[in-house]
mmCIF file of C-alpha atoms in Angstrom:
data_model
loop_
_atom_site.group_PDB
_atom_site.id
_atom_site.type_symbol
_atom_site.label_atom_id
_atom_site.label_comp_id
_atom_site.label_asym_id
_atom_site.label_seq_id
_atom_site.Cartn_x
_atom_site.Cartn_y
_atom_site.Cartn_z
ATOM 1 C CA UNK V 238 -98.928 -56.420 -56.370
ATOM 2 C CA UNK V 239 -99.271 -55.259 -59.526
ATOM 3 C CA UNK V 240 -96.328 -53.305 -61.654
ATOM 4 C CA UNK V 241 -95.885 -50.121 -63.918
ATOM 5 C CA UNK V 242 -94.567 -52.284 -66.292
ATOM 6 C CA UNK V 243 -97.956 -54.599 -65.535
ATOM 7 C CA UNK V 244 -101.765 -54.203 -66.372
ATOM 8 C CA UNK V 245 -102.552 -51.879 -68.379
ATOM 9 C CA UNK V 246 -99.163 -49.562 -68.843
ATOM 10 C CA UNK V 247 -99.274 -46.919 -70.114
ATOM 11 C CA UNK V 248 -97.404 -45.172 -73.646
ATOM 12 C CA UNK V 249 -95.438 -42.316 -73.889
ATOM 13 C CA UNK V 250 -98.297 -39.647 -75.117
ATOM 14 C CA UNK V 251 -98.043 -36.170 -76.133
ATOM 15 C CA UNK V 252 -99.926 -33.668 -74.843
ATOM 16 C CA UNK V 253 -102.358 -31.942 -77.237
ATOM 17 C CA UNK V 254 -100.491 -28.216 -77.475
ATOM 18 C CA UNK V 255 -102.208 -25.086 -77.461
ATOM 19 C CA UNK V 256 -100.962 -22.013 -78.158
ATOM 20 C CA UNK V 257 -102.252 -18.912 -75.470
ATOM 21 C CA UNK V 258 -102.941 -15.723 -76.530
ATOM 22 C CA UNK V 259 -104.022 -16.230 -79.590
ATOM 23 C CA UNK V 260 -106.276 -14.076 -81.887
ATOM 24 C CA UNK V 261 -110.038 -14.595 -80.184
ATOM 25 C CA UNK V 262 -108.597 -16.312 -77.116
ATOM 26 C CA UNK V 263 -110.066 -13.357 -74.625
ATOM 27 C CA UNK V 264 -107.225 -12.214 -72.223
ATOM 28 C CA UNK V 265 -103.442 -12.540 -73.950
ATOM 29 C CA UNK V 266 -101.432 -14.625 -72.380
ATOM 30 C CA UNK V 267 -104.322 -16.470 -70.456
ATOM 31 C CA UNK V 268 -104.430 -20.314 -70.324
ATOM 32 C CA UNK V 269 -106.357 -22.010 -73.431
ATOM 33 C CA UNK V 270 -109.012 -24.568 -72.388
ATOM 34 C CA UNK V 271 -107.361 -27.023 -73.734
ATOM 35 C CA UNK V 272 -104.801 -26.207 -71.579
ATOM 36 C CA UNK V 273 -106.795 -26.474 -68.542
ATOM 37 C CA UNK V 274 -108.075 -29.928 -69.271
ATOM 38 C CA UNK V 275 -104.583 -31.557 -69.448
ATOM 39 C CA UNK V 276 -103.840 -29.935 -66.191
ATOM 40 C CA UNK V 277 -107.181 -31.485 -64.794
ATOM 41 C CA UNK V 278 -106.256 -34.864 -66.572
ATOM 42 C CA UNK V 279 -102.088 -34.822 -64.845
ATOM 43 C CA UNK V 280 -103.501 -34.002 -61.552
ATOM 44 C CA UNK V 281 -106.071 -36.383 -61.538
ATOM 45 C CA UNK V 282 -103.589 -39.114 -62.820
ATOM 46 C CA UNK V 283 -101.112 -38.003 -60.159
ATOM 47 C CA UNK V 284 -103.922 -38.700 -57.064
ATOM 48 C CA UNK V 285 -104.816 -42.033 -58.815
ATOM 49 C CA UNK V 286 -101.126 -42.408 -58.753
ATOM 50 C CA UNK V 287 -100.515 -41.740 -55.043
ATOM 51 C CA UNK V 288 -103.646 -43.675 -54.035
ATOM 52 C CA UNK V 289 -102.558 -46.676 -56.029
ATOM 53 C CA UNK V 290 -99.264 -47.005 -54.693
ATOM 54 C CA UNK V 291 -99.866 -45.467 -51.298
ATOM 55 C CA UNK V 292 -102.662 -48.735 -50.758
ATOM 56 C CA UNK V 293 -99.579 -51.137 -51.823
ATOM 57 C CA UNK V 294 -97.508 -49.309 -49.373
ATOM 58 C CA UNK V 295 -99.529 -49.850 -46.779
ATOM 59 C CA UNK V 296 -100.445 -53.692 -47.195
ATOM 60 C CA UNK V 297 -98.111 -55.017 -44.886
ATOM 61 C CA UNK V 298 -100.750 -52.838 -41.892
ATOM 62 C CA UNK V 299 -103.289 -54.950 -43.468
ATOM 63 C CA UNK V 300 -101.478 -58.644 -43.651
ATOM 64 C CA UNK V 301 -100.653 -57.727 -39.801
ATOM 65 C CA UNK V 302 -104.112 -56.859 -38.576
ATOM 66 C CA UNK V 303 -104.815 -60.090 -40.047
ATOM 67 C CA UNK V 304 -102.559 -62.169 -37.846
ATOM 68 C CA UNK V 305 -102.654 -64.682 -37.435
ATOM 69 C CA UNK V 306 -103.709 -66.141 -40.340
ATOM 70 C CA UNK V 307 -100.023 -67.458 -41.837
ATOM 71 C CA UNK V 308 -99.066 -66.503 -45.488
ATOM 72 C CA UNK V 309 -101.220 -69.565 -47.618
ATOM 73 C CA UNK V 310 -104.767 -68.489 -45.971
ATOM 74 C CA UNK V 311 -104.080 -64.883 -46.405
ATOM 75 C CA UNK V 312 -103.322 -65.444 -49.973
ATOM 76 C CA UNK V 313 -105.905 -68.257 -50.875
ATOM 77 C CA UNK V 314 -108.311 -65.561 -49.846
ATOM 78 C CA UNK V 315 -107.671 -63.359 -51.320
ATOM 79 C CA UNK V 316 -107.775 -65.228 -54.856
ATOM 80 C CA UNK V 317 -111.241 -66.322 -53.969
ATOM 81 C CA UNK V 318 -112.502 -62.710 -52.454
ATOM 82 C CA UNK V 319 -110.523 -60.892 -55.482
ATOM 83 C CA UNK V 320 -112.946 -63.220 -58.063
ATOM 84 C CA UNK V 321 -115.987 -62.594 -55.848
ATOM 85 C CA UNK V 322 -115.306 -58.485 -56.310
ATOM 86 C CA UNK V 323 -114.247 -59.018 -59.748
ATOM 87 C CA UNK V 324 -117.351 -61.014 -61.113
ATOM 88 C CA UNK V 325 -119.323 -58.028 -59.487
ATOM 89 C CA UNK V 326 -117.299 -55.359 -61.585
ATOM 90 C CA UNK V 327 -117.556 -57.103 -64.620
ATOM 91 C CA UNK V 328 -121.583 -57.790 -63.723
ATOM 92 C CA UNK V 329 -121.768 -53.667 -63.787
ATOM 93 C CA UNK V 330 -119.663 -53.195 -66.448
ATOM 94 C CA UNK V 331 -121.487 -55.390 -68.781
ATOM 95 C CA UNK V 332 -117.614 -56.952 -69.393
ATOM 96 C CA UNK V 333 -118.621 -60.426 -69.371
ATOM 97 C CA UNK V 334 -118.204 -60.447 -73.360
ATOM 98 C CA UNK V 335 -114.743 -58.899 -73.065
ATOM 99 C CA UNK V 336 -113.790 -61.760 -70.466
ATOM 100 C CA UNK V 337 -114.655 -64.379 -72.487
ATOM 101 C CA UNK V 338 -112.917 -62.800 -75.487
ATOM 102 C CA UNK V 339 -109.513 -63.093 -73.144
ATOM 103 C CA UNK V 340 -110.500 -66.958 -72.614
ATOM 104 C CA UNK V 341 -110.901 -67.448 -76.621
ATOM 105 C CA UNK V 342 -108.033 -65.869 -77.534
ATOM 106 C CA UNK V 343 -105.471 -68.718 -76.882
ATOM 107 C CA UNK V 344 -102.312 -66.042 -76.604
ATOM 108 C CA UNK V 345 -104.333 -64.070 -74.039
ATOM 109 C CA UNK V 346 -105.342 -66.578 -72.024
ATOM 110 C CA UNK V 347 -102.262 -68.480 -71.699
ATOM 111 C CA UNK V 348 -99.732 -65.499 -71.196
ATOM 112 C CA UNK V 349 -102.077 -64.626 -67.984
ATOM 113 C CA UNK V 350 -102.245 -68.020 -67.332
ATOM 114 C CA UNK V 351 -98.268 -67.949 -66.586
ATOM 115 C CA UNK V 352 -98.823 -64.306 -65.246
ATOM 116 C CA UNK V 353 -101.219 -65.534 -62.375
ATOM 117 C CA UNK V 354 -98.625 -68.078 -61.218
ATOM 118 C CA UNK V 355 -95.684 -65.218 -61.145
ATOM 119 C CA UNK V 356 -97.972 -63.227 -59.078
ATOM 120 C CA UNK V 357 -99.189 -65.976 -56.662
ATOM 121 C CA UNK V 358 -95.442 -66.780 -55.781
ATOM 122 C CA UNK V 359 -95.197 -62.696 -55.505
ATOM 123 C CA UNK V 360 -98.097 -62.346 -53.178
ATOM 124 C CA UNK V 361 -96.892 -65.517 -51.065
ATOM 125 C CA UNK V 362 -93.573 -64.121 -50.771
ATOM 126 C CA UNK V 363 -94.136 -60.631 -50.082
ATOM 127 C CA UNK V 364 -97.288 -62.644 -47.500
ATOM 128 C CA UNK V 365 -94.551 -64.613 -45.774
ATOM 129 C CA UNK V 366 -92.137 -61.815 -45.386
ATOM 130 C CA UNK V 367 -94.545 -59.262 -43.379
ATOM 131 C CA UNK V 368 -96.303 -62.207 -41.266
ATOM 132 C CA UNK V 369 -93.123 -63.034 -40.176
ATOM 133 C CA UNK V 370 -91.414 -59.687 -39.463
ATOM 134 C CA UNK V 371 -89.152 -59.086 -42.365
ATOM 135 C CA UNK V 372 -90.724 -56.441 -44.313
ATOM 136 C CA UNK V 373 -87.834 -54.534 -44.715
ATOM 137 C CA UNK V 374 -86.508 -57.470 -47.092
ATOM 138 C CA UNK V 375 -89.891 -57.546 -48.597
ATOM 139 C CA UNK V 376 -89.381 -53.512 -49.345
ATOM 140 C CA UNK V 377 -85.940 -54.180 -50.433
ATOM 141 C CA UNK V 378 -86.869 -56.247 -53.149
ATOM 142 C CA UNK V 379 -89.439 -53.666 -54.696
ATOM 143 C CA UNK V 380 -86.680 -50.830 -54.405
ATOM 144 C CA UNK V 381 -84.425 -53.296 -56.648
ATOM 145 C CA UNK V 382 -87.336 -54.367 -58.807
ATOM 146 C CA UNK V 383 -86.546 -51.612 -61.661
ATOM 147 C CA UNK V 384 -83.045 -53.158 -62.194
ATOM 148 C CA UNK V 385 -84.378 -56.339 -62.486
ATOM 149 C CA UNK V 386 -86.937 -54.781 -65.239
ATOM 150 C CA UNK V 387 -83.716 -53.230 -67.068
ATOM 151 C CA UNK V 388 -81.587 -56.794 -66.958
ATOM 152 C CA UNK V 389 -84.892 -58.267 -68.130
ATOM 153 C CA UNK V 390 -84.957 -56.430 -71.204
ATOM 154 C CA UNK V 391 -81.042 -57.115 -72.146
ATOM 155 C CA UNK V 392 -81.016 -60.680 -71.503
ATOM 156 C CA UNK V 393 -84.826 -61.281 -72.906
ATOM 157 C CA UNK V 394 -85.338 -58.324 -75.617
ATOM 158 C CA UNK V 395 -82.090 -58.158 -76.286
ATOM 159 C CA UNK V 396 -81.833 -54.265 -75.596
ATOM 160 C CA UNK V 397 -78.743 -52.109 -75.637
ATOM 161 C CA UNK V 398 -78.057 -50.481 -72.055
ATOM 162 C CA UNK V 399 -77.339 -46.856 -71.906
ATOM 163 C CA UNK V 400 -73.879 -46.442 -70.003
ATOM 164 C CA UNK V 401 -75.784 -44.964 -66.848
ATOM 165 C CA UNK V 402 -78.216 -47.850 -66.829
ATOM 166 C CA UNK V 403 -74.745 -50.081 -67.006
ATOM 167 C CA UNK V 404 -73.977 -48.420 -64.216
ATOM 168 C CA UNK V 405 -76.894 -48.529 -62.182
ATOM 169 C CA UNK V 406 -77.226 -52.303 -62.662
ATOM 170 C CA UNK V 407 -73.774 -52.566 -61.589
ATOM 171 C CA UNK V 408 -73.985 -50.552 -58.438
ATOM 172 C CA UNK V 409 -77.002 -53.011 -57.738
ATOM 173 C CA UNK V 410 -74.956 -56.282 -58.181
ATOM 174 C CA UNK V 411 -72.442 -54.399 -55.421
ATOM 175 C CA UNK V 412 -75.843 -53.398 -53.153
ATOM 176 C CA UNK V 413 -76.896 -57.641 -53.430
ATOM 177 C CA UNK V 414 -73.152 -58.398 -52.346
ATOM 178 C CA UNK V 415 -73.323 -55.937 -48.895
ATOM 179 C CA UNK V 416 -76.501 -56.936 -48.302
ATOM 180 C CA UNK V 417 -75.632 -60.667 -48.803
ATOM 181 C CA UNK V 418 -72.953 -60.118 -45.945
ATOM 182 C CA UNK V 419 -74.926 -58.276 -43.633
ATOM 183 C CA UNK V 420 -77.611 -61.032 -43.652
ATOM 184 C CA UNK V 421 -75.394 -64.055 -43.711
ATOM 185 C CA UNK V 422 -77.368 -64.510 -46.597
ATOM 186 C CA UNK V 423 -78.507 -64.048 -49.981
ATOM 187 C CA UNK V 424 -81.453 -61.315 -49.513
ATOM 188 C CA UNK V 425 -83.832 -64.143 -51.069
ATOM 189 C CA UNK V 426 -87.148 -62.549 -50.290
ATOM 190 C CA UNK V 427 -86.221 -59.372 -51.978
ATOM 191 C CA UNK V 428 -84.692 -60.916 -54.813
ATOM 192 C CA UNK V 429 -87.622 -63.618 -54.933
ATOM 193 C CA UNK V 430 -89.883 -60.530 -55.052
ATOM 194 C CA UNK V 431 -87.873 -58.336 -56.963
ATOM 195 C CA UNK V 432 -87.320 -61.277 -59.894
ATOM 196 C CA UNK V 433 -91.120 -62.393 -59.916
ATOM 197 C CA UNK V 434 -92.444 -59.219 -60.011
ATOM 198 C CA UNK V 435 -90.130 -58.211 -62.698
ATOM 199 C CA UNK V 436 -91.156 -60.945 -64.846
ATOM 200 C CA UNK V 437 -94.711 -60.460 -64.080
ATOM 201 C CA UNK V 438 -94.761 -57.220 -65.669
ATOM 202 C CA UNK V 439 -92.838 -57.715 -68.714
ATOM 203 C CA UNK V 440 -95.575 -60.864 -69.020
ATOM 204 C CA UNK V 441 -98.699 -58.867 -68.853
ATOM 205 C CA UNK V 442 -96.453 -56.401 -71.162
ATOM 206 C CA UNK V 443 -96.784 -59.289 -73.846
ATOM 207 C CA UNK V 444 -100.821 -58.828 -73.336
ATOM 208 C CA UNK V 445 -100.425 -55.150 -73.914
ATOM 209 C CA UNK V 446 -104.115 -53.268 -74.592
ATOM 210 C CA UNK V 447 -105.555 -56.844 -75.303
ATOM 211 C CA UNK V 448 -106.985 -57.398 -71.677
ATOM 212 C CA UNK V 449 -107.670 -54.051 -69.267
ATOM 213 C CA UNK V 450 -106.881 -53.833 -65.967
ATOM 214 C CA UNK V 451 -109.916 -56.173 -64.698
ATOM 215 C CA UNK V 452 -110.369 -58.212 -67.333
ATOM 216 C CA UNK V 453 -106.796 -59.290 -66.560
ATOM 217 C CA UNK V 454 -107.172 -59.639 -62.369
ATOM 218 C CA UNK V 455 -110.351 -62.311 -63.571
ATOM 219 C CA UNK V 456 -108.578 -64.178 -65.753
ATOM 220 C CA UNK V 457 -105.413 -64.548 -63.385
ATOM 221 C CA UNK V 458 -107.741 -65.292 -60.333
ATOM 222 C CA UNK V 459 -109.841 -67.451 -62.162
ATOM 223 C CA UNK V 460 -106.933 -69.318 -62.785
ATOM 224 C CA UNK V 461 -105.308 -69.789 -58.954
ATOM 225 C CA UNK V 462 -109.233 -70.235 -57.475
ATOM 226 C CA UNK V 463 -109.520 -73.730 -57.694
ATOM 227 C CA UNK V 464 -106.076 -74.148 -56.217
ATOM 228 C CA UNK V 465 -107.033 -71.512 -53.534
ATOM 229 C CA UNK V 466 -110.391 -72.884 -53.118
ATOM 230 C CA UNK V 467 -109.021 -76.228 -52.368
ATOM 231 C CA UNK V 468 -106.705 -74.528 -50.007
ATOM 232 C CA UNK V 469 -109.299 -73.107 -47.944
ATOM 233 C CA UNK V 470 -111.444 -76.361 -47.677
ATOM 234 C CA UNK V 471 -108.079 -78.014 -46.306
ATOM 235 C CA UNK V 472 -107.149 -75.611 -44.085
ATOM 236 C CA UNK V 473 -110.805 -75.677 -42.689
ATOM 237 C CA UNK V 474 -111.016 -79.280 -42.054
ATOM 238 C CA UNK V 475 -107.675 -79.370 -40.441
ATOM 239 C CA UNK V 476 -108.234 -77.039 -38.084
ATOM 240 C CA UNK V 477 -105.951 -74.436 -39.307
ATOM 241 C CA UNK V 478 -107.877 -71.997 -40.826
ATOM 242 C CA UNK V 479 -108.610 -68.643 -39.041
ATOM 243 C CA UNK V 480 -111.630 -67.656 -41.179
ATOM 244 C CA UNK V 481 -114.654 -68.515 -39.137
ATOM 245 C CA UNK V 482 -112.513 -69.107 -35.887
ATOM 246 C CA UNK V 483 -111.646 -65.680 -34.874
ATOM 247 C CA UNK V 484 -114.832 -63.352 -34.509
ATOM 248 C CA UNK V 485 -116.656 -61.358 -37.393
ATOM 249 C CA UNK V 486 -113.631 -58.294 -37.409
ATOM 250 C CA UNK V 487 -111.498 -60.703 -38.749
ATOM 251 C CA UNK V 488 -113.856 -62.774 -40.854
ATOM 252 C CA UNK V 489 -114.909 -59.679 -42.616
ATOM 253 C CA UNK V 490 -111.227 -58.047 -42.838
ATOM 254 C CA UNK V 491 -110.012 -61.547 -44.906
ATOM 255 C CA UNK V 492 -113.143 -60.860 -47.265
ATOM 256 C CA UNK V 493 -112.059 -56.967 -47.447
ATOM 257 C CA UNK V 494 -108.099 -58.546 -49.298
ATOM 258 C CA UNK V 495 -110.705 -59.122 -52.656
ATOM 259 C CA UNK V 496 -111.595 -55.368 -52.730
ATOM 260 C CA UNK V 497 -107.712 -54.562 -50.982
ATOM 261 C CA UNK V 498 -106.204 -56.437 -54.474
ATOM 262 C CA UNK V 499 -108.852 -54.917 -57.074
ATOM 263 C CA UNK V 500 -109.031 -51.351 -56.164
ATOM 264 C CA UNK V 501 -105.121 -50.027 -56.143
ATOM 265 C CA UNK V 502 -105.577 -52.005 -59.808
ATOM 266 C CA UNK V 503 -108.009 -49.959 -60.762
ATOM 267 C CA UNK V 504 -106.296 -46.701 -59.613
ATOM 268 C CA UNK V 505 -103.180 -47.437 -61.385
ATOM 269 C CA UNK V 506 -104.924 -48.568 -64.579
ATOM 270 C CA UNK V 507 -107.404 -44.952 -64.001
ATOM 271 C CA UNK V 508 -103.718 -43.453 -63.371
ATOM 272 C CA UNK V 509 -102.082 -44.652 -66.223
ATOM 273 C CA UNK V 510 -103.894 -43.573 -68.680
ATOM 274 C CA UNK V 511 -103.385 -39.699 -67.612
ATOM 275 C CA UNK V 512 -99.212 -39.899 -66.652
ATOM 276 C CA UNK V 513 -96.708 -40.295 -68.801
ATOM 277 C CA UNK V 514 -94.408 -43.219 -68.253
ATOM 278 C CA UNK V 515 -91.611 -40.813 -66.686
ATOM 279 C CA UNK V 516 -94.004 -39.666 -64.166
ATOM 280 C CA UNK V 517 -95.689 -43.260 -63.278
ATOM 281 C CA UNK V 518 -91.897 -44.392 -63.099
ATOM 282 C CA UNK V 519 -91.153 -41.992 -60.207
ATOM 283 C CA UNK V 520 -94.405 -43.024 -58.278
ATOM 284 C CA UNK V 521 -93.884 -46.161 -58.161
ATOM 285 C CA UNK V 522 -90.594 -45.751 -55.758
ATOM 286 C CA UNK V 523 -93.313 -44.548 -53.265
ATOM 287 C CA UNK V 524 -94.897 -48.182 -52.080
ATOM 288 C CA UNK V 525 -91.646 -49.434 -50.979
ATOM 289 C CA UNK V 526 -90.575 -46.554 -49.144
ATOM 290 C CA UNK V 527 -94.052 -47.138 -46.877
ATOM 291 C CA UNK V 528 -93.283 -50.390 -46.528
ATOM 292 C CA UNK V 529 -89.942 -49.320 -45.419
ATOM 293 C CA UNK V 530 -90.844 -47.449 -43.281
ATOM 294 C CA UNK V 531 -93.575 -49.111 -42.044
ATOM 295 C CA UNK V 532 -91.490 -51.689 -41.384
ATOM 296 C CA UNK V 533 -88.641 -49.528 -39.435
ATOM 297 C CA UNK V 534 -91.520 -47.469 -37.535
ATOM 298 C CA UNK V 535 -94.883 -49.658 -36.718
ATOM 299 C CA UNK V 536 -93.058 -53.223 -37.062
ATOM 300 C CA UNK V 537 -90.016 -52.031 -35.602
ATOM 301 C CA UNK V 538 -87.689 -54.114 -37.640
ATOM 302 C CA UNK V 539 -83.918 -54.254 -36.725
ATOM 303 C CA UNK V 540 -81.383 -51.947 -39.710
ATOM 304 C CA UNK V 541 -77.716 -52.720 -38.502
ATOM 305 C CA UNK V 542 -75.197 -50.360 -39.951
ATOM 306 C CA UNK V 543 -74.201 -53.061 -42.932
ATOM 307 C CA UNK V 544 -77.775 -52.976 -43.690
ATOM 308 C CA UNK V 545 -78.288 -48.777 -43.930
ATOM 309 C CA UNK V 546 -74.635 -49.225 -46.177
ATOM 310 C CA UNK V 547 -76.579 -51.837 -48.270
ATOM 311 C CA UNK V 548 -79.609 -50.099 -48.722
ATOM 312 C CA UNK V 549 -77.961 -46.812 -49.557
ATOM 313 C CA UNK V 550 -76.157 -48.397 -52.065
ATOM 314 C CA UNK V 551 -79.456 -49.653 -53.616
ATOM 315 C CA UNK V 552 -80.695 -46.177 -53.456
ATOM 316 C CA UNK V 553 -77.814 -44.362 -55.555
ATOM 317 C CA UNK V 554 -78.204 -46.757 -58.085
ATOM 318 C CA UNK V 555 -81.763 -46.055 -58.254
ATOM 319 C CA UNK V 556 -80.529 -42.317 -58.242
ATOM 320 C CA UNK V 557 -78.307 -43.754 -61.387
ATOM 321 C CA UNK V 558 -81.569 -44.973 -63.219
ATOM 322 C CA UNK V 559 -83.896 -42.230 -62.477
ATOM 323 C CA UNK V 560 -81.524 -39.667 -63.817
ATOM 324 C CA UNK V 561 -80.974 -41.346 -66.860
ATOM 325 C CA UNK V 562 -84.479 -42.351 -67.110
ATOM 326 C CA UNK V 563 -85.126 -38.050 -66.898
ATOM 327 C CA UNK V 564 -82.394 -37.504 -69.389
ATOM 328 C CA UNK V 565 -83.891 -39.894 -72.158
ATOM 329 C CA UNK V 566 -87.194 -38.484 -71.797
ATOM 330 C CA UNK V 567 -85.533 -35.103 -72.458
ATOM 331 C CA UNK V 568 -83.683 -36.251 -75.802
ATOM 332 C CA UNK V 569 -86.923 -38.064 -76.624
ATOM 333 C CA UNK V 570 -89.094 -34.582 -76.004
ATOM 334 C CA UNK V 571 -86.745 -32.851 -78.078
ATOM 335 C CA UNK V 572 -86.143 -35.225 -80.881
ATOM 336 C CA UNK V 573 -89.843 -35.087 -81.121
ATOM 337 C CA UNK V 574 -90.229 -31.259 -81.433
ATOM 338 C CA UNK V 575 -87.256 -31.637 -83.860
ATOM 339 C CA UNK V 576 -89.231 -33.874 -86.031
ATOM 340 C CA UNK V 577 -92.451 -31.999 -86.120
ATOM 341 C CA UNK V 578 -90.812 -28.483 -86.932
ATOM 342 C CA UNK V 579 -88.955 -30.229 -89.744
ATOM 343 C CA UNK V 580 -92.670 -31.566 -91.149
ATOM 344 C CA UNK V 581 -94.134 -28.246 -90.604
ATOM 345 C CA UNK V 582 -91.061 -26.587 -92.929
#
């Protein structure tokens, strides 16, 4: 599962501003069309948005119609079935130039190179945890994943912490501890998740506009296909693999996980492009609360009372972030208006 700080984030951009009313406008005070078209361009970005993360919400429906293939066949298929649909995009794209450029380019190549094998322990984690009824671990460590993204960037950019981002991080560390005792535990499928999917994203970060969305999911699964062909060949000759073994609904559903991986890509990259950063950082809270509650409705996964504690800890320091997150964007906005008026003057 792909990440907002992943494939093909997006920058901070500035709506083009137009100014109603003006001289030769027609009606004063009526909506320029330039107006219009950023309107058309947010909502679009928001649906893309929803349908992006609202697919990733829903996986763990998928992984369990699937049963029961176990975690490795699910995965190794969808590597193979994810090439298969992405050859076929690039094919009517007329890509194949850009695809080769990414294997040329040594630095390209090489960062998704370590990318693909963040993601493969993601997806075989995240796998495991639904197949065998912990999902609301699995959604646990996607809630936490943002603070993971913030401690990434002070112990590996060397940023400077804002003192609500301080204090988010630390009201995490206390969420980890409660949750730790409630499970007798360490919560190591979230924070498995949480820390792979963190680094994952500040990995395809170091790609930046250099590979797109697709060009990116080809490269990665071109990488893990021999691996997850080789998989699939063992698993058939031992006996284990559910493929061909369990009628054509399920043969065809394990093809469906290559268009199930590529298409929520492809909304989020489509989505991305639209939202600013702000906005795509309060969608992306939506996947885990499906899988939550997925997990608490459809699976019906067990919450003791130490658990609800530990999880509403996690969510007030997500509160934490997201309201300094809001408040940055605000100095930001307005530092930015300061700027221009003082270049107009």
């Amino acid at each position: 599962m792909p990440t907002p700080q992943g494939p093909d984030s997006p920058t901070e951009t500035t709506a083009p501003t137009t100014t109603a009313g003006k001289a030769g406008s027609g009606t004063p005070g009526a909506k320029a069309p330039g107006l219009k078209a950023v309107d058309k361009e947010m909502t679009a970005g928001i649906i893309f948005g929803f349908g992006a993360y609202g697919l990733w919400g829903l996986l763990p429906l998928y992984f369990f119609a699937l049963m029961p293939a176990g975690a490795v066949e699910i995965v190794a298929n969808r590597v193979v079935w994810s090439l298969v649909f992405c050859a076929l995009l690039i094919t009517v794209t007329r890509s194949w130039r850009t695809l080769a450029a990414a294997f040329r380019d040594r630095s390209v190549f090489w960062t998704l190179a370590l990318a693909a094998a963040l993601i493969a322990v993601n997806w075989l984690t995240y796998t495991y945890s639904v197949t065998t009824g912990q999902a609301v671990e699995a959604s646990l460590g996607y809630f936490i994943n943002p603070l993971v993204s913030v401690l990434l960037g002070v112990f590996i950019l060397k940023e400077r912490l804002r003192p609500l981002q301080w204090a988010a991080v630390g009201i995490g560390f206390i969420a980890v501890g409660v949750l730790a005792v409630s499970y007798g535990k360490l919560p190591w499928i979230a924070l498995t998740l949480a820390v792979s999917f963190g680094l994952y994203g500040f990995v395809k970060k170091r790609v930046g506009p250099k590979a797109d969305a697709v060009t990116s999911l080809s490269v990665e699964t071109i990488v893990l296909a021999p691996l997850a062909a080789a998989t699939m060949v063992f698993l058939g000759l031992s006996g284990a693999a559910t493929l061909t073994s369990h009628g054509a609904g399920h043969f065809w559903l394990l093809l469906a996980s290559g268009v199930l991986t590529a298409v929520p890509l492809l909304f989020f990259g489509a989505s991305a492009r639209r939202l600013p950063l702000t906005t795509i950082g309060l969608l992306q809270y939506v996947a885990p609360v499906l899988q939550f509650i997925v997990a608490l409705v459809v699976f019906q996964e067990a919450m003791t009372t130490s658990r609800w504690i530990g999880f509403g800890v996690v969510w007030l320091a997500l509160l934490v972030l997201t309201v300094d997150m809001l408040r940055a964007t605000r100095r930001n906005s307005a530092a930015k208006k300061l700027a221009r008026t003082a270049l107009r003057s």
